């Protein structure tokens, strides 16, 4: 149906259009109320649906937030528990190493003190005993001199005896002084030992004090987590994001290492499993190389678990110590064997690559150039082949951090995504609602002449009714 | 428990079923024109074989045959090999193949009287189908001027399902220079014949673009 067919008066196209427009306006006027209802119902239905959807998403966000909070706090509590446990272990080690010897130390110190005490007592200065002849001298001094030679002789003898006694007494005194000094000299190493023992004990006690302050800090953190405070949640959340980013970066580095490792062993694996067979769209040799790398990574994981560095598998963590030690030896042995295999494969790769190079040169008709020194790259490849499995073993540590932090970080991302979705639903609902209202206004605008006439007629009718009522009164 | 055993067996079956080596392999059958007009081009053919040996992987197959008066016979195959799965063995096979071809080129002196290209293609298609490879190529190193001996019947459709036929170094003959339409009609005729048989047709005259052969 073309526009020309609507023009029923070819000589007066404008009139035709006007008649059509008038007819349309009348039709629209007649359908005004149902059309208004339709537009309102439609916009309200969409608005309500969007709002309902948004509310549901908001409810899901709240649930997710709650769950995320619980996961975060649980992970945080576990981490702090581990850190506290480690501190307690250190305290235990200090106590075991140093303070378990404390009774022996105490006994040593008591012995040393006793010895020092004894020596001190022995070294005490004993005043020389008063000589018995002092009274005799006193009595003799009272004898009056008779001026005879006998008395003089007696007195001379007494003097001589006195001098001899004095000399003997002085010698004895000097000897005892010397002995005291020797005893005091002997005390010095005991004093030193005592000081050293005291210093050692002091250091141990200081170390224990430091540890106890760290434990206090951890316990405060733990209390905050148990109390589910917002501060604890904020700290854990930011810590989780940092952990996620750092562990993700380290995992990327590990993936790079795995790719290098893969390229080292993929070619020689074709010598073992064949170069032309496929499993699905992948070469069997590539899958075999990948399996070796994955087995190495798995062994690394088990080793780290057995060493209790990571705790990804509760079964291993709760294993009996004897069994766990056996597992350490087994995984380490397998890892060493695999590293040896890789090293051999790297060597083989070098041989195959050299053979291929020689073949290509001969096919191209070029003389085989003797390689200047192939020893260094060969050794390099072999060493790399041996080291990379062990390097891959350590991937367990960032993997654990990544897995734990990913739970909360993914939860945060999901919350963000759902928030945006909820906002968009509300936005769409509001847009539809106001678009419905706008369409009603536009509808009325199109048929405004008839609405104007209607109002005019209604106004007159109302006037008539009012006049009739007044007349009746 | 029995359920798990069945599941395990199913997985094993799937994995062993997936491990197919033939469908992804490439087989190449190269026909070298040894008629009088084309013998001088054999060194170029040797270079192409060298490229193929360098490109083909363990598990692939390669055969080089000559186009002579009656080419639908195994006697015309100069050398053929299916490379071993192990790269080291495969490299040794490639060396042996190259040696055989060198000996053939050194010995080739006199060209054949007739040129049976159709017979060679038939022989090639048979060889390729026997290998069961996923990608099958027939390389024709010739001027594509067929000159059949009296009594040979070759005017019938040939089955070329899944085979890509590549004409290499299609030299222009003296008569082509007089009337170039003869050259294009010769190529068109071969293209129609190959495509009618279910194969694909390509022409590579510039041997500098040799790496596009197995694309």
XYZ file of C-alpha atoms in Angstrom:
688
model
C 0.000 0.000 0.000
C 1.760 3.129 -1.233
C 1.330 6.706 -0.130
C -0.255 7.583 -3.493
C -3.079 5.094 -2.946
C -4.090 6.994 0.208
C -4.668 10.162 -1.787
C -8.262 9.628 -2.902
C -8.556 13.155 -4.375
C -5.672 13.385 -6.808
C -6.361 17.051 -7.518
C -6.275 17.965 -3.826
C -3.563 15.930 -2.144
C -3.338 18.248 0.864
C -7.059 17.955 1.458
C -6.818 14.169 1.185
C -4.030 14.119 3.759
C -5.966 16.442 6.047
C -9.067 14.232 5.835
C -6.980 11.183 6.634
C -5.356 13.008 9.539
C -8.745 14.141 10.834
C -10.121 10.608 10.603
C -7.069 9.311 12.410
C -7.409 11.905 15.183
C -11.069 10.972 15.635
C -10.151 7.285 15.793
C -7.418 8.009 18.297
C -9.806 10.091 20.364
C -12.342 7.311 20.427
C -9.645 4.821 21.456
C -8.131 7.202 23.973
C -9.088 5.479 27.237
C -8.191 1.916 26.168
C -4.977 3.228 24.581
C -4.054 5.013 27.799
C -4.782 1.838 29.756
C -2.696 -0.202 27.372
C 0.302 2.118 27.552
C 0.043 2.396 31.338
C -0.320 -1.357 31.789
C 2.587 -2.104 29.501
C 4.952 0.387 31.105
C 3.896 -0.664 34.599
C 4.304 -4.332 33.770
C 7.819 -3.776 32.464
C 8.653 -1.442 35.359
C 7.367 -3.951 37.931
C 9.192 -6.835 36.296
C 12.437 -4.891 36.224
C 11.997 -3.758 39.806
C 11.234 -7.281 40.916
C 14.304 -8.522 39.073
C 16.412 -5.801 40.637
C 15.110 -6.661 44.118
C 15.853 -10.325 43.580
C 19.371 -9.453 42.507
C 19.757 -7.163 45.519
C 18.674 -10.029 47.729
C 21.185 -12.298 45.984
C 23.869 -9.630 46.515
C 23.069 -9.537 50.226
C 23.320 -13.315 50.440
C 26.538 -13.261 48.493
C 27.960 -10.510 50.690
C 27.054 -12.502 53.767
C 28.617 -15.635 52.342
C 31.680 -13.721 51.191
C 32.040 -12.195 54.625
C 31.811 -15.596 56.248
C 34.326 -17.101 53.843
C 36.663 -14.159 54.322
C 36.446 -14.280 58.098
C 36.828 -18.055 58.156
C 39.884 -17.848 55.907
C 41.276 -15.014 58.011
C 40.654 -16.922 61.225
C 42.398 -19.953 59.778
C 45.387 -17.868 58.685
C 45.697 -16.201 62.086
C 45.334 -19.587 63.766
C 48.189 -20.888 61.660
C 50.341 -17.858 62.416
C 49.589 -18.112 66.135
C 50.281 -21.809 66.050
C 53.616 -21.098 64.381
C 54.451 -18.542 67.105
C 53.533 -21.052 69.785
C 55.716 -23.596 68.061
C 58.579 -21.130 68.152
C 57.955 -20.479 71.840
C 57.857 -24.210 72.368
C 61.128 -24.587 70.527
C 62.749 -21.835 72.615
C 61.455 -23.325 75.826
C 62.523 -26.790 74.733
C 65.961 -25.701 73.603
C 66.846 -23.278 76.380
C 64.506 -23.485 79.285
C 64.318 -27.249 79.521
C 67.946 -26.975 80.609
C 66.926 -24.497 83.258
C 67.035 -26.969 86.219
C 70.577 -27.951 85.200
C 71.413 -24.301 84.766
C 69.905 -23.518 88.124
C 71.912 -26.296 89.741
C 75.085 -25.013 88.059
C 74.352 -21.510 89.273
C 73.692 -22.798 92.825
C 76.938 -24.796 92.748
C 78.819 -21.785 91.512
C 77.273 -19.622 94.220
C 78.194 -22.200 96.893
C 81.724 -22.391 95.671
C 82.003 -18.640 95.539
C 80.534 -18.484 99.044
C 82.972 -21.040 100.369
C 85.909 -19.365 98.710
C 84.743 -16.046 100.038
C 84.558 -17.426 103.519
C 87.976 -18.933 103.205
C 89.366 -15.700 101.846
C 88.076 -13.710 104.833
C 90.967 -11.972 106.720
C 91.570 -13.608 110.109
C 93.253 -11.198 112.488
C 96.374 -12.736 114.024
C 95.685 -14.136 117.504
C 97.042 -12.049 120.340
C 100.309 -13.531 121.390
C 100.490 -15.118 124.907
C 103.736 -13.384 125.625
C 102.165 -9.910 125.679
C 101.096 -10.425 129.337
C 104.525 -11.821 130.175
C 106.139 -8.745 128.671
C 103.797 -6.608 130.703
C 104.820 -8.406 133.979
C 108.514 -8.228 133.142
C 108.282 -4.555 132.341
C 107.113 -4.037 135.922
C 110.338 -5.636 137.348
C 112.632 -2.922 138.537
C 115.993 -3.024 137.090
C 118.666 -4.056 139.545
C 121.393 -2.955 137.328
C 122.853 -6.333 137.156
C 123.826 -8.155 134.128
C 121.462 -11.091 134.787
C 118.437 -8.969 134.369
C 119.915 -7.388 131.308
C 120.627 -10.810 129.935
C 117.107 -12.000 130.649
C 115.702 -8.909 129.037
C 117.950 -9.420 126.024
C 116.768 -13.012 125.691
C 113.194 -11.902 125.985
C 113.722 -9.300 123.236
C 115.344 -11.851 121.068
C 112.438 -14.249 121.602
C 110.014 -11.452 120.953
C 111.669 -10.575 117.650
C 111.642 -14.193 116.555
C 107.953 -14.556 117.429
C 107.112 -11.348 115.660
C 108.881 -12.423 112.541
C 107.149 -15.815 112.615
C 103.765 -14.194 113.141
C 104.338 -11.780 110.249
C 105.392 -14.628 107.963
C 102.262 -16.542 108.865
C 100.138 -13.483 108.201
C 101.719 -12.872 104.811
C 101.223 -16.513 103.865
C 97.556 -16.415 104.801
C 97.117 -13.139 102.835
C 98.651 -14.768 99.790
C 96.341 -17.763 100.167
C 93.322 -15.435 100.373
C 94.376 -13.671 97.212
C 94.782 -16.980 95.460
C 91.278 -18.010 96.552
C 89.852 -14.723 95.313
C 91.665 -15.201 92.008
C 90.134 -18.655 91.708
C 86.678 -17.138 92.115
C 86.939 -15.056 88.925
C 86.028 -17.782 86.362
C 83.100 -18.799 88.556
C 81.879 -15.252 88.475
C 82.293 -15.125 84.693
C 80.376 -18.381 84.234
C 77.672 -17.081 86.455
C 77.415 -13.854 84.454
C 77.295 -15.778 81.166
C 74.605 -18.099 82.438
C 72.603 -15.102 83.577
C 73.035 -13.361 80.205
C 71.886 -16.479 78.329
C 68.838 -16.790 80.504
C 68.164 -13.102 80.051
C 68.295 -13.384 76.241
C 65.952 -16.335 76.253
C 63.515 -14.509 78.435
C 63.696 -11.413 76.157
C 63.061 -13.606 73.058
C 60.080 -15.119 74.798
C 58.792 -11.657 75.621
C 59.057 -10.666 71.925
C 57.200 -13.783 70.879
C 54.546 -13.181 73.478
C 53.991 -9.648 72.161
C 53.574 -11.072 68.619
C 51.138 -13.647 69.989
C 49.256 -10.863 71.739
C 48.959 -9.016 68.435
C 47.728 -12.128 66.655
C 45.248 -12.820 69.409
C 43.888 -9.258 69.094
C 43.464 -9.855 65.353
C 41.811 -13.194 66.057
C 39.427 -11.635 68.533
C 38.506 -9.008 65.922
C 37.801 -11.738 63.378
C 35.747 -13.761 65.836
C 33.799 -10.644 66.751
C 33.229 -10.139 62.979
C 34.166 -6.475 63.127
C 34.081 -4.319 59.989
C 37.718 -3.383 60.511
C 38.795 -7.015 60.489
C 36.733 -7.616 57.353
C 38.257 -4.606 55.577
C 41.783 -5.686 56.456
C 41.130 -9.256 55.339
C 39.455 -8.099 52.126
C 42.357 -5.884 51.054
C 44.823 -8.575 52.077
C 42.863 -11.067 49.979
C 43.005 -8.806 46.899
C 46.753 -8.346 47.283
C 47.188 -12.096 47.727
C 45.115 -12.753 44.614
C 47.158 -10.340 42.499
C 50.551 -11.516 43.761
C 49.772 -15.224 43.586
C 48.220 -14.738 40.126
C 51.426 -13.090 38.948
C 53.575 -15.868 40.375
C 51.301 -18.467 38.769
C 51.728 -16.725 35.410
C 55.501 -16.957 35.858
C 55.091 -20.637 36.719
C 52.996 -21.152 33.582
C 55.812 -19.543 31.593
C 58.220 -22.023 33.169
C 55.879 -24.882 32.334
C 55.723 -23.748 28.683
C 59.534 -23.702 28.480
C 59.575 -27.116 30.124
C 56.983 -28.383 27.648
C 59.038 -27.228 24.672
C 62.078 -28.946 26.102
C 60.447 -32.361 26.254
C 57.720 -32.329 23.561
C 60.053 -33.151 20.660
C 61.946 -36.016 22.341
C 58.647 -37.452 23.568
C 57.755 -38.032 19.904
C 60.712 -40.421 19.822
C 59.018 -42.457 22.558
C 55.306 -42.294 21.758
C 55.555 -41.535 18.037
C 55.373 -38.243 16.230
C 52.421 -38.918 13.978
C 49.729 -40.152 16.365
C 47.011 -37.968 17.789
C 44.596 -38.037 20.702
C 41.686 -35.889 19.614
C 43.105 -32.781 17.984
C 46.401 -32.998 19.929
C 49.609 -34.856 19.195
C 50.174 -37.787 21.534
C 53.747 -36.650 22.159
C 52.490 -33.228 23.260
C 49.961 -34.805 25.601
C 52.657 -37.105 27.014
C 54.926 -34.112 27.656
C 52.055 -32.265 29.286
C 51.234 -35.267 31.457
C 54.844 -35.427 32.680
C 54.736 -31.736 33.590
C 51.396 -32.154 35.336
C 52.662 -35.199 37.251
C 55.669 -33.144 38.369
C 53.380 -30.377 39.515
C 51.188 -32.883 41.351
C 54.246 -34.406 43.051
C 55.309 -30.898 44.031
C 51.879 -30.309 45.517
C 52.050 -33.528 47.520
C 55.555 -32.729 48.682
C 54.550 -29.272 49.867
C 51.515 -30.767 51.575
C 53.591 -33.439 53.259
C 56.038 -30.794 54.432
C 53.010 -28.925 55.817
C 53.953 -25.836 53.839
C 50.551 -25.836 52.153
C 47.199 -27.170 53.314
C 45.214 -27.901 50.198
C 44.499 -31.525 51.068
C 43.211 -32.085 54.605
C 43.847 -35.832 54.238
C 47.594 -35.258 53.974
C 47.632 -32.549 56.643
C 45.967 -34.852 59.165
C 48.119 -37.820 58.277
C 50.153 -39.669 60.873
C 53.670 -38.170 61.124
C 55.397 -41.427 60.222
C 53.246 -41.872 57.122
C 53.719 -38.228 56.228
C 57.486 -38.584 56.400
C 57.270 -41.630 54.148
C 55.211 -39.591 51.732
C 57.870 -36.866 51.721
C 60.541 -39.400 50.740
C 58.323 -41.023 48.091
C 57.276 -37.750 46.423
C 60.799 -36.376 46.556
C 62.165 -39.562 44.993
C 59.569 -39.460 42.195
C 60.347 -35.801 41.622
C 64.076 -36.502 41.383
C 63.433 -39.380 38.960
C 61.201 -37.177 36.800
C 63.815 -34.419 36.859
C 66.388 -36.969 35.700
C 64.063 -38.112 32.906
C 63.533 -34.524 31.827
C 67.236 -33.886 31.803
C 67.740 -36.959 29.599
C 64.919 -35.820 27.315
C 66.510 -32.390 27.022
C 69.736 -34.078 25.944
C 67.798 -36.172 23.431
C 66.083 -33.080 22.118
C 69.441 -31.556 21.388
C 70.503 -34.663 19.456
C 67.272 -34.773 17.418
C 67.448 -31.055 16.655
C 71.057 -31.424 15.466
C 70.083 -34.402 13.307
C 67.198 -32.492 11.755
C 69.438 -29.520 11.090
C 71.969 -31.783 9.371
C 69.197 -33.386 7.296
C 67.801 -30.021 6.196
C 71.268 -28.883 5.203
C 71.865 -32.043 3.194
C 68.430 -31.694 1.513
C 69.233 -28.129 0.596
C 72.554 -29.321 -0.825
C 74.598 -27.371 1.713
C 77.770 -28.788 3.215
C 77.285 -29.795 6.836
C 78.889 -27.051 8.860
C 80.519 -28.333 12.054
C 78.943 -26.709 15.073
C 81.489 -24.581 16.932
C 80.505 -25.592 20.451
C 77.333 -27.505 21.126
C 78.409 -28.535 24.583
C 77.311 -25.386 26.401
C 73.699 -25.318 25.064
C 73.422 -29.064 25.638
C 74.521 -28.755 29.256
C 72.306 -25.693 29.667
C 69.278 -27.591 28.397
C 70.017 -30.558 30.613
C 70.418 -28.400 33.710
C 67.218 -26.567 32.858
C 65.439 -29.884 32.378
C 66.593 -30.959 35.831
C 65.835 -27.731 37.681
C 62.446 -26.845 36.181
C 60.546 -29.756 37.822
C 61.711 -28.595 41.246
C 60.836 -25.015 40.396
C 57.392 -26.237 39.339
C 57.050 -28.058 42.652
C 56.961 -24.716 44.429
C 53.922 -23.678 42.417
C 51.885 -25.236 45.229
C 52.523 -22.220 47.453
C 51.112 -19.528 45.139
C 48.405 -21.955 44.041
C 47.158 -22.290 47.592
C 47.095 -18.514 48.043
C 45.378 -18.130 44.685
C 42.703 -20.703 45.464
C 41.978 -19.236 48.888
C 41.961 -15.617 47.762
C 40.049 -16.438 44.559
C 37.014 -17.463 46.606
C 36.621 -14.012 48.101
C 37.876 -12.066 45.077
C 35.497 -13.863 42.727
C 32.741 -13.221 45.244
C 33.614 -9.514 45.153
C 33.598 -9.483 41.359
C 30.262 -11.275 41.321
C 28.839 -8.755 43.764
C 30.087 -5.929 41.529
C 28.585 -7.544 38.451
C 25.241 -8.163 40.151
C 25.167 -4.580 41.451
C 25.632 -3.272 37.905
C 22.939 -5.661 36.659
C 20.552 -4.546 39.370
C 21.212 -0.896 38.538
C 20.623 -1.551 34.829
C 17.333 -3.332 35.543
C 16.124 -0.422 37.659
C 17.261 2.005 35.000
C 15.445 0.121 32.227
C 12.310 -0.131 34.392
C 12.299 3.605 35.050
C 12.998 4.434 31.411
C 10.063 2.245 30.323
C 7.810 3.746 32.981
C 8.551 7.359 32.001
C 8.460 6.463 28.305
C 4.898 5.152 28.862
C 3.920 8.420 30.511
C 5.547 10.379 27.701
C 3.704 8.358 25.075
C 0.367 9.118 26.824
C 1.206 12.834 26.714
C 2.146 12.602 23.037
C -1.089 10.704 22.377
C -3.110 13.474 24.007
C -1.123 16.060 22.113
C -2.088 14.477 18.798
C -5.790 14.561 19.648
C -5.713 17.860 21.550
C -8.400 19.614 19.336
C -10.998 17.010 20.279
C -9.963 17.076 23.940
C -10.317 20.846 23.854
C -13.820 20.518 22.338
C -14.706 17.898 24.944
C -13.665 20.166 27.772
C -15.652 23.011 26.250
C -18.773 20.860 26.021
C -18.317 19.532 29.527
C -17.843 23.069 30.847
C -21.160 24.176 29.297
C -22.933 21.107 30.671
C -21.612 21.790 34.125
C -22.786 25.421 33.842
C -26.257 24.194 32.826
C -26.433 21.792 35.755
C -25.344 24.528 38.126
C -28.021 26.943 36.786
C -30.731 24.265 37.081
C -29.705 23.535 40.669
C -29.815 27.241 41.597
C -33.265 27.579 39.943
C -34.550 24.613 41.928
C -33.342 26.178 45.148
C 31.837 -50.078 42.093
C 30.824 -51.824 38.873
C 29.554 -48.479 37.576
C 33.008 -46.952 38.039
C 34.688 -49.857 36.274
C 32.371 -49.415 33.278
C 33.098 -45.688 33.276
C 36.826 -46.369 33.351
C 36.550 -48.839 30.493
C 34.519 -46.325 28.493
C 37.155 -43.637 29.034
C 39.899 -46.039 27.948
C 37.916 -46.951 24.836
C 37.348 -43.303 23.963
C 41.024 -42.445 24.441
C 42.232 -45.412 22.423
C 39.663 -44.613 19.744
C 40.835 -41.038 19.567
C 44.437 -42.021 19.088
C 44.331 -42.243 15.321
C 47.453 -41.653 13.351
C 46.327 -42.097 9.776
C 43.583 -39.503 9.399
C 45.904 -36.611 10.191
C 48.781 -37.883 8.125
C 49.725 -36.427 4.763
C 50.473 -38.505 1.671
C 52.151 -37.094 -1.372
C 52.554 -38.798 -4.734
C 54.770 -36.886 -7.076
C 54.738 -37.591 -10.797
C 57.827 -36.516 -12.701
C 57.558 -36.199 -16.457
C 60.412 -38.071 -18.097
C 59.369 -37.531 -21.663
C 61.888 -36.147 -24.128
C 60.883 -32.519 -23.819
C 60.950 -32.433 -20.026
C 64.031 -34.405 -18.914
C 66.063 -31.222 -18.494
C 63.706 -30.067 -15.718
C 64.570 -32.982 -13.398
C 66.867 -30.882 -11.187
C 63.915 -28.671 -10.290
C 61.929 -31.785 -9.414
C 64.768 -32.850 -7.127
C 64.559 -29.504 -5.313
C 60.824 -29.979 -4.796
C 61.373 -33.478 -3.391
C 63.988 -31.992 -1.078
C 61.423 -29.484 0.159
C 58.867 -32.258 0.666
C 61.336 -34.366 2.640
C 62.059 -31.421 4.860
C 58.394 -30.657 5.410
C 56.751 -34.056 5.819
C 56.429 -35.329 9.382
C 56.787 -38.788 10.932
C 53.816 -40.895 9.898
C 53.430 -39.167 6.503
C 54.036 -40.948 3.187
C 55.835 -39.895 0.036
C 56.284 -41.501 -3.355
C 57.988 -40.245 -6.474
C 57.102 -41.852 -9.801
C 57.988 -41.137 -13.396
C 55.590 -40.459 -16.219
C 56.501 -42.594 -19.177
C 54.820 -44.276 -22.078
C 52.606 -46.395 -19.828
C 52.573 -45.075 -16.286
C 49.852 -47.152 -14.617
C 52.329 -49.535 -13.073
C 54.325 -49.867 -9.814
C 57.471 -50.205 -11.878
C 57.417 -46.481 -12.530
C 57.648 -45.660 -8.829
C 61.211 -44.422 -8.270
C 61.009 -44.365 -4.455
C 58.283 -44.603 -1.885
C 58.279 -44.447 1.866
C 55.982 -44.145 4.865
C 57.949 -42.323 7.489
C 58.399 -44.001 10.844
C 56.756 -42.502 13.922
C 60.155 -41.874 15.526
C 61.865 -38.732 14.223
C 65.355 -40.261 14.275
C 64.293 -43.253 12.120
C 62.243 -40.950 9.912
C 65.327 -38.788 9.285
C 67.317 -41.820 8.187
C 64.488 -42.833 5.831
C 64.554 -39.349 4.342
C 68.298 -39.611 3.719
C 67.836 -42.969 2.001
C 64.995 -41.558 -0.115
C 67.111 -38.617 -1.191
C 69.932 -40.949 -2.140
C 67.618 -43.032 -4.335
C 66.366 -39.930 -6.101
C 69.899 -38.644 -6.654
C 70.790 -41.940 -8.275
C 67.714 -41.747 -10.527
C 68.445 -38.179 -11.652
C 72.079 -39.068 -12.336
C 71.031 -42.080 -14.393
C 68.212 -40.382 -16.319
C 69.529 -39.655 -19.761
C 66.990 -40.513 -22.382
C 63.355 -39.438 -22.278
C 60.426 -41.738 -23.025
C 58.659 -41.652 -26.356
C 55.161 -41.147 -24.970
C 53.626 -39.352 -21.955
C 50.919 -41.199 -20.039
C 49.836 -38.652 -17.393
C 46.422 -40.239 -16.769
C 48.013 -43.604 -15.987
C 50.339 -41.906 -13.501
C 47.437 -40.108 -11.808
C 45.498 -43.370 -11.528
C 48.503 -45.074 -9.990
C 48.969 -42.125 -7.619
C 45.330 -42.113 -6.500
C 45.594 -45.826 -5.777
C 48.736 -45.323 -3.699
C 47.226 -42.431 -1.765
C 44.033 -44.310 -0.965
C 46.069 -47.237 0.302
C 47.935 -45.040 2.774
C 44.617 -43.942 4.310
C 46.020 -40.482 4.956
C 43.790 -37.533 5.793
C 45.459 -35.184 3.299
C 46.259 -36.561 -0.129
C 48.245 -34.746 -2.795
C 49.294 -35.648 -6.294
C 51.984 -33.338 -7.605
C 52.429 -33.397 -11.378
C 55.741 -32.049 -12.507
C 55.011 -31.901 -16.212
C 53.979 -29.715 -19.156
C 50.642 -31.616 -19.024
C 50.824 -32.497 -22.697
C 49.574 -36.063 -22.782
C 50.849 -38.193 -25.608
C 49.497 -41.705 -25.392
C 50.928 -44.742 -27.066
C 48.705 -46.543 -29.522
C 46.285 -48.901 -27.824
C 46.237 -47.249 -24.395
C 42.718 -46.470 -23.173
C 42.614 -43.435 -20.880
C 39.476 -41.499 -21.950
C 37.343 -42.401 -18.919
C 36.489 -40.505 -15.725
C 38.986 -40.907 -12.887
C 38.003 -41.081 -9.219
C 39.873 -38.436 -7.210
C 37.800 -38.099 -4.001
C 39.699 -36.088 -1.392
C 42.780 -35.742 -3.573
C 44.339 -32.397 -4.348
C 46.141 -32.378 -7.661
C 48.792 -29.718 -8.051
C 50.408 -29.071 -11.384
C 53.945 -27.788 -10.927
C 56.164 -25.976 -13.366
C 53.796 -26.382 -16.324
C 56.158 -25.216 -19.041
C 54.899 -23.614 -22.210
C 55.553 -25.585 -25.369
C 56.580 -24.141 -28.667
C 53.050 -24.596 -29.999
C 51.695 -22.763 -26.916
C 53.751 -19.756 -27.894
C 52.108 -19.791 -31.297
C 48.617 -20.105 -29.837
C 48.464 -19.431 -26.047
C 44.849 -20.672 -26.013
C 46.237 -24.158 -26.440
C 48.059 -23.804 -23.076
C 45.027 -22.510 -21.194
C 42.699 -25.047 -22.770
C 45.143 -27.809 -21.764
C 45.089 -26.618 -18.147
C 41.304 -26.185 -18.198
C 40.817 -29.684 -19.556
C 42.873 -31.201 -16.739
C 41.097 -29.054 -14.118
C 37.699 -30.206 -15.377
C 38.790 -33.821 -15.415
C 40.144 -33.673 -11.843
C 37.197 -31.728 -10.424
C 34.753 -34.024 -12.155
C 36.431 -36.921 -10.394
C 35.899 -35.227 -7.001
C 39.383 -33.791 -6.598
C 40.781 -30.301 -6.225
C 43.000 -28.638 -8.775
C 45.793 -26.111 -8.344
C 48.620 -24.827 -10.489
C 51.920 -23.545 -9.113
C 54.298 -22.423 -11.821
C 56.489 -20.177 -9.723
C 58.707 -22.531 -7.745
C 59.692 -19.654 -5.472
C 56.289 -20.216 -3.868
C 57.108 -23.825 -3.186
C 56.020 -23.544 0.458
C 52.396 -23.189 -0.684
C 52.321 -26.740 -2.021
C 51.017 -28.440 1.131
C 48.781 -25.631 2.388
